[in-house]
XYZ file of C-alpha atoms in Angstrom:
642
model
C 17.158 12.930 -22.033
C 16.342 9.446 -23.292
C 14.937 6.177 -22.042
C 17.384 3.628 -20.707
C 17.929 0.705 -23.119
C 15.346 -2.080 -23.160
C 16.854 -4.027 -26.067
C 20.363 -5.013 -27.058
C 20.085 -2.742 -30.104
C 19.279 0.272 -27.911
C 22.210 -0.644 -25.684
C 24.591 -0.841 -28.643
C 23.324 2.496 -29.953
C 24.689 3.982 -26.738
C 28.055 2.439 -27.520
C 27.898 -0.084 -24.670
C 29.290 -3.577 -25.082
C 27.614 -4.706 -21.884
C 25.624 -3.040 -19.100
C 26.944 -2.798 -15.570
C 23.595 -3.920 -14.186
C 20.413 -5.353 -15.641
C 17.338 -4.213 -13.724
C 14.563 -6.784 -14.108
C 11.056 -5.533 -13.342
C 7.608 -7.125 -13.489
C 6.081 -3.849 -14.726
C 6.236 -2.335 -18.170
C 9.015 0.257 -18.345
C 7.608 3.641 -17.374
C 10.288 6.264 -16.763
C 8.388 8.349 -14.229
C 9.228 9.194 -10.585
C 6.040 7.456 -9.413
C 7.627 4.140 -10.441
C 10.229 2.573 -8.170
C 12.236 0.944 -10.965
C 12.533 4.300 -12.732
C 13.813 6.005 -9.590
C 16.443 3.369 -8.793
C 17.647 3.122 -12.394
C 18.056 6.906 -12.641
C 19.771 7.096 -9.234
C 22.286 4.478 -10.342
C 22.720 6.180 -13.708
C 23.584 9.370 -11.817
C 26.212 7.331 -9.934
C 27.853 6.612 -13.282
C 26.571 3.087 -13.864
C 25.224 1.658 -17.136
C 21.730 0.330 -16.471
C 19.682 -1.778 -18.874
C 15.970 -2.371 -18.225
C 14.522 -5.858 -18.676
C 10.800 -5.213 -18.322
C 8.325 -8.087 -18.064
C 10.614 -10.789 -19.475
C 9.273 -14.175 -20.460
C 8.998 -16.377 -17.404
C 8.746 -19.786 -19.070
C 12.383 -19.760 -20.170
C 15.650 -18.184 -18.981
C 16.445 -16.917 -22.490
C 15.164 -13.373 -21.912
C 17.624 -13.009 -19.042
C 20.375 -13.208 -21.679
C 18.968 -10.311 -23.753
C 21.869 -7.953 -22.955
C 24.504 -10.611 -22.409
C 26.122 -11.151 -19.034
C 26.141 -7.832 -17.141
C 29.469 -6.617 -15.813
C 28.376 -6.864 -12.175
C 24.995 -8.557 -11.890
C 21.201 -8.303 -11.707
C 18.762 -6.135 -9.757
C 15.260 -7.619 -9.451
C 11.968 -5.898 -8.588
C 8.440 -7.313 -8.455
C 7.016 -3.986 -9.639
C 5.192 -0.979 -8.266
C 2.511 -2.989 -6.461
C 2.432 -6.453 -5.014
C 2.173 -9.016 -7.804
C -0.466 -11.071 -6.017
C -2.655 -8.022 -5.415
C -2.105 -7.110 -9.055
C -3.251 -10.557 -10.170
C -6.034 -11.447 -7.743
C -9.031 -9.864 -6.069
C -9.497 -10.446 -2.357
C -11.797 -13.303 -3.433
C -8.709 -14.836 -5.096
C -10.251 -14.459 -8.523
C -8.049 -13.463 -11.441
C -8.273 -9.808 -12.360
C -9.233 -8.988 -15.938
C -6.716 -6.158 -16.431
C -3.270 -5.050 -15.306
C -2.717 -1.297 -15.396
C 1.065 -1.735 -15.211
C 1.195 -3.771 -18.431
C 0.892 -2.627 -22.060
C -2.737 -2.159 -23.027
C -3.781 -3.331 -19.556
C -3.112 -6.892 -20.682
C -2.935 -9.632 -18.054
C -0.533 -12.562 -18.040
C 2.698 -10.646 -18.714
C 4.097 -11.259 -15.238
C 4.174 -14.419 -13.120
C 2.895 -14.774 -9.581
C 5.698 -13.788 -7.174
C 7.969 -12.497 -9.962
C 10.870 -11.641 -7.632
C 11.280 -15.347 -6.891
C 10.599 -16.506 -10.455
C 12.976 -14.006 -12.072
C 15.760 -14.775 -9.587
C 15.545 -18.478 -10.350
C 15.580 -17.833 -14.109
C 18.687 -15.670 -13.720
C 20.367 -18.527 -11.877
C 19.439 -20.865 -14.730
C 20.915 -18.458 -17.238
C 24.103 -17.436 -15.430
C 24.658 -19.694 -12.447
C 26.061 -17.925 -9.410
C 25.949 -14.366 -10.777
C 25.173 -11.838 -7.977
C 21.497 -10.892 -7.523
C 20.052 -8.116 -5.351
C 16.278 -7.953 -4.895
C 14.206 -4.935 -3.898
C 10.926 -3.133 -4.464
C 7.627 -3.448 -2.627
C 7.235 -7.213 -3.039
C 10.639 -7.943 -1.514
C 10.352 -5.232 1.124
C 7.085 -6.525 2.608
C 8.269 -10.152 2.563
C 11.670 -9.702 4.169
C 10.737 -11.773 7.230
C 8.789 -15.010 7.506
C 5.265 -13.868 6.642
C 1.703 -15.069 6.359
C 0.800 -15.484 2.691
C -2.929 -15.008 2.155
C -2.943 -16.637 -1.280
C -1.220 -19.824 -0.065
C -2.888 -19.572 3.360
C 0.360 -20.437 5.094
C 3.493 -18.849 6.494
C 6.220 -18.540 3.898
C 9.918 -17.931 4.606
C 11.680 -14.656 3.912
C 11.742 -13.902 0.199
C 15.527 -13.681 0.524
C 15.484 -17.433 1.149
C 12.794 -18.297 -1.421
C 14.484 -16.315 -4.198
C 18.036 -17.432 -3.535
C 19.194 -13.821 -3.959
C 22.373 -12.542 -2.316
C 20.990 -9.384 -0.705
C 17.629 -7.672 -0.183
C 17.068 -3.914 -0.211
C 13.937 -2.883 1.703
C 12.095 0.395 1.946
C 12.897 3.373 -0.251
C 16.167 2.172 -1.688
C 18.107 5.192 -2.971
C 20.693 5.218 -0.176
C 21.070 1.466 0.122
C 21.189 0.724 -3.610
C 23.760 3.437 -4.296
C 26.020 2.056 -1.561
C 25.483 -1.540 -2.649
C 26.423 -0.803 -6.249
C 29.442 1.334 -5.358
C 30.833 -1.442 -3.172
C 29.867 -4.064 -5.762
C 31.829 -2.196 -8.432
C 34.785 -1.964 -6.050
C 34.939 -5.745 -5.924
C 32.822 -6.660 -2.896
C 30.258 -9.405 -3.484
C 26.721 -8.527 -2.316
C 26.522 -11.635 -0.139
C 29.428 -10.227 1.898
C 27.712 -6.864 2.459
C 26.385 -7.287 5.965
C 26.391 -3.760 7.376
C 24.366 -1.616 4.955
C 21.315 0.089 6.430
C 18.083 -0.761 4.640
C 19.198 -4.268 3.662
C 18.631 -7.863 4.730
C 21.428 -10.405 4.453
C 22.031 -14.034 5.309
C 24.500 -15.141 7.983
C 25.675 -18.674 8.781
C 24.549 -20.206 12.058
C 28.106 -20.476 13.314
C 29.012 -16.884 12.415
C 28.867 -13.822 14.685
C 25.591 -11.900 14.865
C 25.196 -8.123 15.223
C 26.067 -7.347 18.863
C 23.102 -4.974 19.260
C 20.624 -7.148 17.363
C 17.301 -8.459 18.686
C 16.328 -12.064 18.104
C 12.980 -12.734 16.477
C 11.262 -16.135 16.689
C 12.434 -18.467 13.933
C 10.603 -19.332 10.745
C 9.807 -22.778 12.152
C 8.338 -21.340 15.359
C 6.210 -18.615 13.766
C 4.917 -21.215 11.287
C 3.677 -23.426 14.096
C 2.482 -21.081 16.830
C 0.253 -18.051 16.232
C 1.041 -16.293 19.501
C 4.708 -16.500 18.606
C 3.911 -15.117 15.152
C 2.052 -12.164 16.691
C 4.943 -11.345 19.048
C 7.387 -11.536 16.144
C 5.178 -9.225 14.082
C 5.162 -6.583 16.820
C 8.926 -6.756 17.246
C 9.466 -6.338 13.507
C 7.122 -3.340 13.323
C 8.671 -1.679 16.370
C 12.190 -1.781 14.952
C 11.255 0.081 11.736
C 12.664 3.396 12.940
C 15.805 4.937 11.514
C 16.746 6.527 14.859
C 16.537 3.649 17.342
C 15.772 0.598 15.171
C 18.077 -2.334 15.907
C 19.098 -5.224 13.647
C 16.446 -7.956 13.709
C 17.600 -11.580 13.438
C 15.359 -14.473 12.405
C 16.569 -18.040 11.976
C 15.623 -19.784 8.740
C 16.771 -23.404 8.751
C 20.548 -23.471 8.334
C 21.075 -19.698 8.335
C 19.973 -16.418 9.867
C 18.169 -13.660 7.992
C 19.375 -10.353 9.439
C 17.563 -7.090 8.841
C 19.855 -4.120 9.364
C 18.305 -0.875 10.681
C 16.244 1.068 8.122
C 18.046 3.400 5.743
C 18.244 7.035 6.786
C 15.460 9.127 5.246
C 16.470 11.310 2.342
C 17.005 14.926 3.270
C 15.075 17.648 1.467
C 18.089 18.265 -0.777
C 18.380 14.544 -1.589
C 14.651 14.229 -2.301
C 14.919 17.209 -4.640
C 17.788 15.613 -6.537
C 15.964 12.297 -6.896
C 12.758 13.989 -8.080
C 14.642 16.042 -10.666
C 16.648 13.264 -12.319
C 16.163 13.177 -16.112
C 12.983 11.084 -16.278
C 11.126 10.879 -19.563
C 7.928 10.885 -17.454
C 6.204 8.457 -19.825
C 6.155 4.853 -20.914
C 8.687 3.510 -23.394
C 7.695 4.211 -27.042
C 7.655 0.485 -27.830
C 4.341 0.222 -25.933
C 2.500 2.771 -28.060
C 1.204 0.246 -30.584
C 0.091 -2.003 -27.748
C -2.153 0.643 -26.231
C 0.297 2.332 -23.882
C 0.542 1.650 -20.151
C -2.674 2.644 -18.316
C -0.922 3.306 -14.991
C 0.603 6.517 -16.359
C -2.771 8.175 -16.842
C -3.352 9.100 -13.195
C 0.204 10.100 -12.348
C 1.813 11.643 -15.430
C 1.153 15.200 -14.264
C 1.048 14.532 -10.533
C 3.665 15.646 -8.016
C 4.917 13.739 -4.984
C 6.117 16.253 -2.425
C 6.643 14.064 0.658
C 7.485 10.616 1.993
C 6.509 8.643 5.047
C 3.290 8.605 7.059
C 2.940 8.828 10.820
C -0.738 7.837 10.515
C 0.476 4.214 10.468
C -2.929 2.539 9.982
C -2.706 -1.145 10.863
C -3.922 -2.340 7.452
C -1.504 -0.150 5.487
C 2.016 -1.203 4.486
C 3.447 2.314 4.158
C 4.816 2.436 7.719
C 6.634 -0.886 7.142
C 7.966 0.202 3.738
C 8.498 3.983 3.784
C 8.472 4.486 7.547
C 6.570 6.868 9.818
C 9.052 9.739 9.625
C 7.910 12.405 7.154
C 10.383 14.126 4.849
C 9.542 16.683 2.167
C 10.796 18.328 -0.996
C 11.498 22.042 -1.216
C 9.019 24.458 -2.772
C 11.600 25.362 -5.395
C 11.972 21.765 -6.536
C 8.219 21.180 -6.714
C 7.743 24.404 -8.687
C 10.485 23.444 -11.134
C 8.767 20.109 -11.730
C 5.407 21.801 -12.281
C 6.914 24.443 -14.565
C 8.374 21.612 -16.632
C 4.845 20.296 -17.206
C 3.933 23.485 -19.059
C 6.447 22.646 -21.814
C 4.973 19.196 -22.405
C 2.522 19.081 -25.337
C 0.405 16.507 -23.457
C -0.137 18.859 -20.514
C -3.568 20.494 -20.522
C -2.978 22.813 -17.601
C -4.196 20.451 -14.862
C -1.900 19.108 -12.136
C -3.789 16.001 -11.100
C -2.374 15.696 -7.582
C 0.114 17.278 -5.191
C 0.418 14.575 -2.625
C 2.151 11.544 -1.255
C 1.326 8.879 1.328
C -0.591 11.593 3.187
C -0.925 14.750 1.131
C -1.032 17.388 3.864
C 1.978 16.265 5.945
C 4.889 18.674 5.477
C 6.947 17.828 8.569
C 7.505 15.089 11.150
C 4.641 14.735 13.630
C 6.556 16.401 16.462
C 9.985 17.800 17.246
C 10.854 14.770 19.343
C 10.770 12.511 16.277
C 13.656 14.383 14.677
C 16.097 13.255 17.380
C 14.392 10.395 19.219
C 12.351 8.688 16.497
C 8.655 7.798 16.613
C 7.122 6.525 19.846
C 7.143 2.746 20.235
C 3.753 1.133 20.597
C 1.851 4.408 20.149
C 0.194 6.105 17.208
C 0.329 9.824 16.557
C -3.297 10.206 15.455
C -5.272 7.320 16.959
C -7.394 6.687 18.855
C -6.955 10.411 19.554
C -4.355 12.851 18.316
C -1.238 13.073 20.488
C -0.927 16.545 22.074
C 2.635 16.757 20.760
C 1.547 16.597 17.093
C 2.200 19.896 15.329
C -0.844 20.642 13.205
C 0.184 23.244 10.662
C -1.010 23.492 7.058
C 0.603 26.847 6.323
C 3.579 25.455 4.393
C 1.449 23.102 2.286
C -1.056 25.865 1.627
C 1.722 28.188 0.534
C 3.011 25.519 -1.852
C -0.428 25.046 -3.423
C -0.814 28.809 -3.875
C 2.548 29.032 -5.618
C 1.585 26.200 -7.953
C -1.742 27.849 -8.801
C 0.104 31.032 -9.726
C 2.374 29.374 -12.308
C 1.735 30.523 -15.897
C 0.184 27.693 -17.888
C -1.317 25.985 -14.826
C -5.115 26.134 -14.790
C -6.013 23.808 -11.916
C -4.157 22.108 -9.093
C -5.964 19.173 -7.478
C -5.293 17.223 -4.310
C -6.497 13.661 -4.727
C -4.296 11.546 -2.486
C -4.701 11.023 1.202
C -5.849 14.144 3.041
C -6.173 13.212 6.726
C -9.484 14.587 7.960
C -8.408 14.013 11.578
C -5.266 16.070 11.047
C -7.317 18.834 9.408
C -9.621 18.858 12.433
C -6.608 19.521 14.643
C -6.641 23.141 13.428
C -9.053 25.586 14.971
C -9.595 27.800 11.936
C -10.931 26.691 8.559
C -8.373 28.458 6.355
C -6.927 25.272 4.919
C -10.240 23.489 4.415
C -11.793 26.580 2.871
C -8.982 26.936 0.350
C -8.985 23.227 -0.480
C -12.734 23.360 -1.126
C -12.457 26.530 -3.189
C -9.498 25.605 -5.374
C -8.312 21.996 -5.101
C -11.269 19.611 -5.226
C -12.714 18.269 -8.450
C -16.328 17.746 -7.382
C -15.602 15.360 -4.531
C -13.065 14.797 -1.784
C -12.090 11.251 -0.870
C -11.328 10.595 2.783
C -10.899 7.381 4.748
C -12.927 6.914 7.943
C -12.952 3.165 7.038
C -15.572 2.170 9.639
C -17.747 3.600 12.411
C -17.480 0.995 15.176
C -14.943 1.962 17.870
C -14.096 -1.716 18.316
C -13.155 -2.083 14.650
C -11.479 1.331 14.399
C -9.243 0.470 17.342
C -8.106 -2.669 15.494
C -7.502 -0.558 12.387
C -5.503 2.053 14.269
C -7.927 4.771 13.134
C -9.551 7.648 15.062
C -13.092 7.164 16.298
C -15.941 8.174 14.042
C -16.864 11.341 15.908
C -13.853 13.045 14.332
C -15.158 12.234 10.859
C -18.661 13.413 11.728
C -17.318 16.776 12.887
C -15.244 17.026 9.728
C -18.233 16.148 7.556
C -20.263 18.927 9.193
C -17.464 21.450 8.721
C -16.883 20.382 5.106
C -20.496 20.852 4.035
C -20.793 24.126 5.913
C -17.713 25.350 4.038
C -18.980 24.235 0.635
C -22.296 25.971 1.297
C -20.613 29.234 2.272
C -18.543 29.135 -0.908
C -21.535 28.301 -3.105
C -19.965 25.007 -4.191
C -21.619 21.679 -4.878
C -19.036 19.205 -3.668
C -19.261 15.888 -1.886
C -17.331 13.688 0.474
C -16.596 10.172 -0.725
C -15.649 8.027 2.278
C -13.516 4.918 1.909
C -15.105 2.110 3.900
C -13.900 -1.394 4.639
C -15.865 -4.522 5.461
C -14.688 -7.669 7.240
C -11.634 -6.151 8.912
C -10.497 -8.096 11.983
C -12.757 -7.149 14.864
C -15.873 -6.797 12.726
C -18.680 -9.157 13.672
C -22.076 -8.992 11.997
C -23.085 -6.599 14.757
C -20.423 -4.076 13.720
C -21.342 -4.535 10.062
C -24.956 -3.611 10.873
C -23.682 -0.634 12.859
C -21.828 0.555 9.750
C -24.942 0.140 7.592
C -26.935 2.286 10.027
C -24.184 4.897 9.959
C -24.399 5.017 6.166
C -28.173 5.370 6.339
C -27.939 8.175 8.893
C -25.450 10.130 6.773
C -27.140 9.393 3.447
C -24.000 7.687 2.105
C -24.373 5.154 -0.684
C -20.928 3.855 -1.676
C -20.757 2.534 -5.217
C -17.664 0.472 -4.488
C -17.059 -1.561 -1.363
C -13.744 -2.932 -0.193
C -13.232 -6.101 1.759
C -10.161 -6.193 3.965
C -7.285 -7.588 1.878
C -4.532 -9.280 3.940
C -1.152 -8.302 2.486
C 2.281 -9.069 3.989
C 3.886 -6.686 6.443
C 0.848 -5.240 8.226
C -0.495 -5.618 11.749
C -3.997 -6.243 10.378
C -2.747 -9.209 8.361
C -1.190 -10.563 11.528
C -4.625 -10.276 13.193
C -6.278 -11.993 10.225
C -3.930 -14.979 10.428
C -3.490 -15.322 14.181
C -6.701 -13.876 15.632
C -4.450 -11.838 17.939
C -3.810 -8.102 18.020
C 0.016 -7.907 18.039
C -0.028 -4.586 19.929
C -2.183 -5.836 22.831
C -2.015 -9.648 22.417
C -5.800 -9.703 22.852
C -7.968 -12.182 20.950
C -9.684 -10.673 17.896
C -12.697 -11.988 16.033
C -11.897 -12.443 12.331
C -14.561 -13.027 9.659
C -13.031 -15.478 7.196
C -16.008 -17.479 5.926
C -16.677 -16.294 2.354
C -20.441 -16.233 2.856
C -20.254 -14.184 6.037
C -17.915 -11.746 4.294
C -20.455 -11.488 1.491
C -23.183 -10.678 4.014
C -21.053 -8.018 5.693
C -20.234 -6.494 2.333
C -23.887 -6.456 1.261
C -24.791 -4.388 4.338
C -22.630 -1.544 3.001
C -24.917 -1.465 -0.045
C -28.132 -2.364 1.738
C -30.299 -0.266 -0.608
C -29.509 -2.283 -3.732
C -32.418 -4.551 -4.774
C -30.060 -7.394 -5.626
C -28.718 -7.337 -2.052
C -32.093 -7.504 -0.269
C -32.052 -11.236 0.468
C -28.454 -11.039 1.736
C -29.186 -8.001 3.909
C -32.197 -9.746 5.446
C -30.105 -12.776 6.320
C -27.344 -10.586 7.744
C -29.846 -8.768 9.960
C -31.352 -12.034 11.173
C -27.901 -13.366 12.041
C -27.157 -10.152 13.916
C -30.422 -10.348 15.840
C -31.633 -7.101 14.271
C -34.937 -8.125 12.689
C -36.263 -4.792 13.913
C -34.473 -3.280 10.921
C -36.514 -5.402 8.468
C -39.798 -3.791 7.488
C -41.448 -0.708 6.068
C -41.066 2.883 7.139
C -38.305 5.083 8.467
C -35.505 3.576 10.493
C -35.618 0.247 8.618
C -32.751 -0.895 6.439
C -34.620 -3.247 4.136
C -38.152 -4.304 3.274
C -39.104 -7.940 3.837
C -39.368 -10.229 0.852
C -41.813 -13.058 0.260
C -39.429 -15.798 1.380
C -38.765 -14.038 4.678
C -42.475 -13.490 5.350
C -43.309 -17.127 4.581
C -40.587 -18.472 6.835
C -41.181 -16.089 9.709
C -42.849 -17.823 12.628
C -43.308 -16.303 16.071
C -41.881 -19.357 17.814
C -38.970 -19.855 15.453
C -35.426 -19.152 16.446
C -33.668 -16.480 14.362
C -31.246 -18.993 12.922
C -34.100 -21.103 11.534
C -35.787 -18.299 9.647
C -33.592 -18.550 6.601
C -31.839 -21.202 4.523
C -29.559 -23.385 6.585
C -26.079 -21.894 6.150
C -23.308 -22.898 8.517
C -20.667 -20.201 8.768
C -17.102 -21.353 9.213
C -15.959 -18.236 10.983
C -12.574 -18.512 12.528
C -13.075 -18.361 16.284
C -9.452 -18.225 17.269
C -8.118 -21.175 19.062
C -10.763 -23.203 17.226
C -11.203 -24.562 13.730
C -9.913 -22.580 10.808
C -11.976 -22.335 7.655
C -13.133 -20.305 4.741
C -9.860 -18.676 3.745
C -9.718 -20.216 0.316
C -12.343 -18.041 -1.346
C -12.835 -14.818 0.576
C -15.113 -12.289 -1.106
C -14.615 -8.663 -2.020
C -12.681 -6.159 -3.973
C -9.361 -4.473 -3.392
C -9.149 -0.713 -3.330
C -5.868 -0.902 -5.158
C -2.290 0.171 -4.675
C -0.582 1.353 -1.332
C -3.734 0.715 0.806
């Protein structure tokens, strides 16, 4: 095994005069199956192609694009493992101080929107050489989309980048077919029938006979109801069984999304997972401090793909799909056994997971032949009766991993669905997770407590979490463990007024939860929640939705989630006054916050609530009315794939 070449010298040491393809990525080169560029490069290597890696090239000049000379066929471009704008900016649109996908965590080694920037630099260097774009950034921007950072609707990234073809979703099938046909002499811009790709068609040319027409870029840019309808149509066609081609006009051409690629079978997933990855960053980064992103995943195992949870704020359903596929036990065990021969391995498998760790099969038997249900969710607001709740296979896999010689601990840290766990009558799975697979705390994601907000999120109502919480602590007590639940919570999601924010604060007080980190909703392309944020319309119901966009109101909502902090007292008081809940200001049980001197001095029996505090005029977006406050929203992102 060896890393793929990142310099011309390394290429020549392999005896190559030129590579077949240059894969340009905005991340540092980490050859690990948790990194999309590593997977695609190894898949294409297994197809017999010569792949050179151009990681984080200079973006102020096209010269780096010439590092390997002109490739035999062309360029493959990826924006990296996570969205570049999320990587660069907090939800408050402030520059982040570190980048875990760059050497030493250094910032500034990738441009904003690198897929577009790199494609243009390639054109400068080589003119009309073929370019195929892919990865998360391209996948989520394949249609006209609201861009939170520009606060406007941008065209498909296929148009903005000038690339010839776009591969969306998990690209093993599509990229292998693209490159085989490319090598056989077919230009990517002529490849119009490959599943999992988007292409451009001329206005006068024939369109797919079974395609569905989506409102044009011009129309969705000008009318929010039209945007919301287009969003729903795009989300509904993301099924590999019944999904149809989706056509959207962009100026003088059509962007056509072909149906999603077929999910990899268990055998195919096994092969992809067991390609000859080095499972580490390229040695050239060692002197620069390594690549921090490897630390959490080096000795983790991904055993599944897809998520039928399909939360409205999450991009996984749009990127990976809702249909769950899994690796075999034998493949997972071979990967884990390989860890024991690595001198860096200390006996701890950090995670055995995926988008949702405890899914080991499609939600129901119907999905295997008919696809997922349109317009319905498997787990929310209540679990569909057809969902097969069965942890036995996953539990068996964890037991086998624990039994491997050289393995001391096996943790589960990614995405256990508490609502799915509660679908089982007995506690066998929860008991074993608590006893063997939790490192002090278990992170779960109720996200909110208000049914109004949870419905907009596509999450189950809070009673399910409360029953799970009770069962979890009863189980830990029986086992003599001291373990804790750490709930993910989100402020300022569409649907959350100050009233719902206060409701969440009271929920936290009732359950003695004091989150140390708080996440504001972060609008990213490709999600239903982002559609709600931009349009003020729920695309599933076409109902109007309240959206907090004023930075100061978002700050108030966020402060309520940490109401006990002394530095938040003034903000919490103002939030409670705005919500008409002054009864929660005072001393004694049942109060959220004690009054401060300014509040006591200003409080007058005859005063209106809005006059009690400094005169702040929120610019909340009441839909159909004036837009405001989107330039500097407050908060913090939870991070990747949320």
